[in-house]
Amino acid sequence: MILVKVYVTLKDSVVDVQGEAVKDAIHSMNYKDVLDVRIGKYFEIKFDDRSNNLKSEIDSICDDLLANPNIESYRYEIVEAN
Amino acid sequence: MKFAVIVFPGSNCDMDLYYAIKDGIKEQVELVSYKETSLDGYDGILIPGGFSYGDYLRSGAIASHAPIIEEVKRFADLGKPILGICNGFQILTEIGLLPGTLINNRQNRFICEDVELIVKNEATTFTNKYKKNESITLPVAHGEGRYYCDNKTLQELKENNQIIFEYTSDINGSVGRIAGITNKKKNVLGMMPHPERAIELILGSKDGLKLFQSMIENMKIEVQS
């Protein structure tokens, strides 16, 4: 089994209003050293070991569904498991 | 003239659209499940507002992979009219029939109010019962209604007269105060305000009626020619 961890985040050029709201909350907790907060999405996808085109499959899943290329970018880690 | 209202799990403005067609302009209309794979026999497609698939992942993202979508794309390629309202607009951007994306309102809260719009392009299938620069009032009800696109796309939208409705004030942070756009061929319209909730005065405004009347008139012309 292969575990893939995918992280989808808003591009830097897009204002993250949820992140700003959380940053304000953190500031109100008196952590004034926090400069920025951005919120993203995390996915764990399990593939079976037979996958030959793993990277192209992950790219396709991310491009077509998990991320919106207009506003979001993604990165992923491939973790081999038993 | 026969309309299809596509119903996704979570659509909640489907019946408003259904009654806008049935009682507002007195034409044929049917609810069509997202599981269907044919839109044969329909003259116009309406994609309602709501929260398809609970807005999981992103608004409209999961709906963009529903079985009916291939047929919606084919319908668009044929040049037939497609109107997406609110979540319908979000779905149309997700499937690539319209450029750009709808993201969280700038003020990060749900907005539910009547807003003033300007009809920027009256020369389309959807708007030619309106006058150019006519001011109309329609309700909005959205949390993710801020239209976003890059500068190049915005320039193209302007050059091709694809911007159909603009808010008169900056209600949600949309690029260029955009409230509704069409594709290049101008047979696909997406808009965040709800014309189907403004078809009789008891609802507060009937400014939405002319949008559906425009569609009907143009569809009849299309069939005759």
XYZ file of C-alpha atoms in Angstrom:
307
model
C 0.000 0.000 0.000
C 1.207 3.476 -0.843
C 0.084 6.462 1.179
C 0.044 9.837 -0.501
C -0.292 12.995 1.572
C -1.609 15.907 -0.473
C -1.594 19.527 0.680
C -3.739 22.071 -1.170
C -3.295 25.762 -0.373
C -4.498 29.033 -1.803
C -1.958 30.707 -4.065
C -0.113 33.606 -2.452
C -1.840 36.020 -4.818
C -5.271 35.105 -3.382
C -6.357 36.767 -0.152
C -7.154 34.033 2.397
C -10.010 35.585 4.370
C -10.423 32.565 6.645
C -6.714 32.670 7.425
C -6.997 36.370 8.244
C -9.896 35.700 10.611
C -7.856 33.022 12.401
C -4.831 35.329 12.544
C -6.999 37.996 14.200
C -8.157 35.420 16.763
C -4.558 34.438 17.477
C -3.637 38.103 17.921
C -6.521 38.465 20.368
C -4.923 35.582 22.327
C -1.967 37.946 22.614
C 0.413 36.091 20.308
C 1.427 39.288 18.564
C 4.457 37.661 16.919
C 2.210 35.730 14.486
C 2.622 37.437 11.108
C 0.366 35.428 8.860
C -1.985 32.441 8.821
C -3.057 30.586 5.726
C -5.542 27.727 5.740
C -5.248 24.763 3.415
C -6.627 21.274 2.932
C -4.946 17.980 3.674
C -5.805 14.673 2.005
C -4.571 11.139 2.644
C -4.987 8.924 -0.398
C -4.127 5.250 -0.374
C -3.069 3.503 -3.566
C -2.358 -0.167 -4.029
C 1.214 -1.182 -4.850
C 0.378 -2.027 -8.448
C 0.130 1.602 -9.458
C 2.587 2.163 -12.324
C 1.884 5.789 -13.041
C 1.522 6.992 -9.501
C 2.777 10.541 -9.998
C 0.748 11.183 -13.109
C -2.343 9.762 -11.382
C -1.831 12.008 -8.365
C -1.283 15.040 -10.601
C -4.415 14.268 -12.533
C -6.508 13.797 -9.369
C -5.174 17.057 -7.959
C -5.563 19.052 -11.170
C -9.056 17.765 -11.944
C -10.609 17.600 -8.496
C -8.667 18.345 -5.322
C -7.252 21.732 -6.319
C -8.663 24.533 -8.406
C -5.724 25.755 -10.495
C -7.261 29.245 -10.721
C -6.688 29.869 -7.036
C -4.884 26.932 -5.463
C -1.577 25.101 -5.673
C -0.730 21.682 -4.274
C 2.197 19.548 -3.208
C 2.362 15.959 -2.043
C 4.490 13.365 -0.273
C 4.563 9.699 -1.216
C 4.905 7.373 1.786
C 5.527 3.685 1.175
C 3.687 1.539 3.716
C 3.152 -2.198 4.166
C -39.886 25.499 -25.274
C -38.745 23.084 -22.646
C -36.315 23.793 -19.800
C -34.377 21.332 -17.673
C -33.516 22.234 -14.076
C -30.568 20.051 -13.068
C -30.901 18.808 -9.500
C -27.767 17.884 -7.540
C -27.717 16.530 -3.986
C -27.936 19.768 -1.984
C -29.612 21.974 -4.611
C -32.106 24.152 -2.746
C -33.177 26.711 -5.334
C -34.377 24.093 -7.828
C -38.057 24.565 -7.026
C -37.765 28.369 -7.180
C -36.399 28.030 -10.705
C -39.046 25.456 -11.587
C -41.850 27.828 -10.535
C -40.183 30.826 -12.188
C -40.471 28.983 -15.504
C -43.796 27.246 -14.913
C -45.732 30.141 -13.360
C -43.531 33.165 -14.152
C -43.210 32.715 -17.901
C -45.586 29.761 -18.356
C -43.299 27.440 -20.276
C -42.508 23.748 -19.906
C -39.955 22.742 -17.315
C -38.762 19.481 -15.786
C -36.434 18.593 -12.923
C -33.551 16.438 -14.197
C -31.377 14.374 -11.868
C -27.590 14.772 -11.825
C -27.475 11.030 -12.537
C -29.040 11.367 -16.003
C -26.815 11.170 -19.069
C -29.045 12.794 -21.699
C -30.500 16.261 -22.156
C -32.135 15.449 -25.486
C -35.436 17.226 -25.975
C -34.610 20.277 -23.866
C -34.108 23.753 -25.282
C -32.516 25.400 -22.253
C -30.586 24.204 -19.206
C -30.862 25.801 -15.765
C -28.391 24.978 -12.994
C -29.870 26.098 -9.677
C -28.362 27.534 -6.550
C -27.806 25.597 -3.362
C -24.974 23.691 -1.811
C -24.271 20.774 -4.110
C -22.630 17.976 -2.149
C -22.643 20.235 0.909
C -19.926 22.415 -0.685
C -17.483 19.687 0.368
C -14.008 20.221 -1.102
C -15.002 23.528 -2.807
C -18.307 24.919 -4.028
C -19.245 23.091 -7.200
C -16.116 20.909 -7.289
C -17.778 17.535 -6.757
C -20.816 18.395 -8.888
C -18.413 19.073 -11.761
C -17.800 15.309 -11.958
C -21.468 14.219 -11.864
C -22.789 12.020 -14.713
C -24.933 14.791 -16.267
C -21.958 17.144 -16.716
C -20.626 15.619 -19.953
C -24.048 16.261 -21.434
C -24.105 19.824 -20.111
C -20.772 20.419 -21.872
C -22.126 18.906 -25.092
C -25.211 21.134 -24.810
C -22.928 24.163 -24.440
C -20.876 23.113 -27.485
C -24.098 22.989 -29.505
C -24.604 26.675 -28.683
C -27.771 26.091 -26.656
C -28.489 28.351 -23.658
C -27.290 27.393 -20.177
C -27.950 29.531 -17.113
C -26.185 28.841 -13.802
C -27.287 30.766 -10.727
C -25.205 31.006 -7.528
C -23.993 27.419 -6.960
C -24.850 26.925 -10.639
C -22.326 29.679 -11.465
C -19.756 27.991 -9.224
C -20.350 24.678 -11.021
C -19.988 26.308 -14.461
C -16.580 27.731 -13.491
C -15.493 24.397 -12.009
C -16.323 22.551 -15.242
C -14.510 25.175 -17.282
C -17.460 26.505 -19.264
C -16.840 29.905 -17.664
C -13.468 31.418 -16.697
C -12.465 32.344 -13.147
C -13.635 31.087 -9.763
C -15.937 32.067 -6.895
C -14.213 32.300 -3.503
C -15.102 33.402 0.028
C -16.673 36.849 0.276
C -14.071 39.444 1.206
C -15.823 40.108 4.541
C -15.806 36.344 5.236
C -19.503 36.017 6.009
C -22.664 34.947 4.259
C -24.538 37.813 2.574
C -28.312 37.687 2.120
C -29.801 40.929 0.805
C -31.237 42.723 -2.198
C -28.536 44.326 -4.324
C -28.519 46.768 -7.197
C -26.988 45.604 -10.465
C -26.218 47.248 -13.776
C -26.932 45.379 -17.000
C -23.606 45.868 -18.794
C -24.430 43.904 -21.910
C -28.023 43.832 -23.087
C -27.181 42.170 -26.418
C -27.279 38.540 -25.270
C -29.745 35.663 -25.253
C -30.256 36.301 -21.552
C -30.572 40.061 -21.392
C -32.050 41.624 -24.497
C -35.321 42.474 -22.775
C -33.256 44.808 -20.575
C -31.797 48.145 -21.631
C -28.068 48.817 -21.662
C -26.922 50.121 -18.260
C -30.384 49.476 -16.813
C -30.366 49.317 -13.044
C -32.125 46.265 -11.584
C -32.540 44.825 -8.086
C -32.058 41.121 -7.367
C -31.399 39.208 -4.146
C -28.049 37.613 -3.367
C -27.507 34.821 -0.833
C -23.961 33.521 -0.815
C -20.862 32.940 1.276
C -18.567 32.178 -1.653
C -19.597 34.783 -4.177
C -16.449 36.802 -4.674
C -15.623 36.486 -8.367
C -11.901 36.053 -8.904
C -9.832 35.856 -12.058
C -6.359 36.990 -13.093
C -5.781 40.305 -14.884
C -5.391 38.696 -18.292
C -8.751 36.945 -17.964
C -10.407 40.148 -16.751
C -9.052 41.976 -19.777
C -10.435 39.282 -22.083
C -13.832 39.414 -20.381
C -13.942 43.161 -20.982
C -12.727 42.996 -24.574
C -15.290 40.333 -25.483
C -18.168 42.038 -23.624
C -18.582 38.938 -21.475
C -19.355 40.907 -18.309
C -23.153 40.929 -18.168
C -24.012 42.141 -14.657
C -22.012 44.358 -12.302
C -22.828 45.246 -8.690
C -23.230 49.004 -8.204
C -21.352 48.736 -4.893
C -18.553 46.462 -3.753
C -20.679 43.910 -1.856
C -18.255 40.973 -1.643
C -14.867 41.925 -3.109
C -15.484 40.561 -6.608
C -12.931 41.547 -9.241
C -14.395 44.477 -11.183
C -17.623 44.167 -9.113
C -18.565 41.310 -11.426
C -21.922 39.678 -10.662
C -22.417 37.681 -13.873
C -20.450 36.665 -16.969
C -20.935 34.640 -20.126
C -18.607 32.443 -22.127
C -17.147 33.793 -25.382
C -20.026 32.375 -27.457
C -22.458 34.023 -25.010
C -24.706 30.963 -24.694
C -23.592 30.170 -21.123
C -24.374 32.674 -18.358
C -23.277 32.379 -14.737
C -24.462 34.847 -12.092
C -24.437 35.043 -8.301
C -27.706 37.030 -7.820
C -30.996 35.115 -7.994
C -33.338 36.239 -10.798
C -35.696 33.338 -10.003
C -36.393 34.929 -6.617
C -37.474 38.187 -8.249
C -40.297 37.304 -10.609
C -43.289 38.915 -8.889
C -43.726 42.011 -6.768
C -44.773 40.029 -3.718
C -41.156 38.800 -3.652
C -39.909 42.395 -3.519
C -38.893 42.742 -7.170
C -39.789 41.311 -10.525
C -36.603 42.464 -12.213
C -35.573 38.847 -12.789
C -38.512 38.101 -15.044
C -37.031 39.765 -18.130
C -34.025 37.451 -17.989
C -36.221 34.386 -18.468
C -38.390 36.216 -21.023
C -35.249 37.078 -23.007
C -34.206 33.423 -23.011
C -37.616 32.292 -24.229
C -37.781 34.857 -27.005
C -34.326 33.926 -28.270
C -34.970 30.206 -28.051
C -38.115 30.635 -30.163
C -36.185 32.629 -32.761
C -33.526 29.903 -32.776
C -36.081 27.132 -33.353
C -37.802 29.017 -36.186
C -34.594 29.763 -38.104
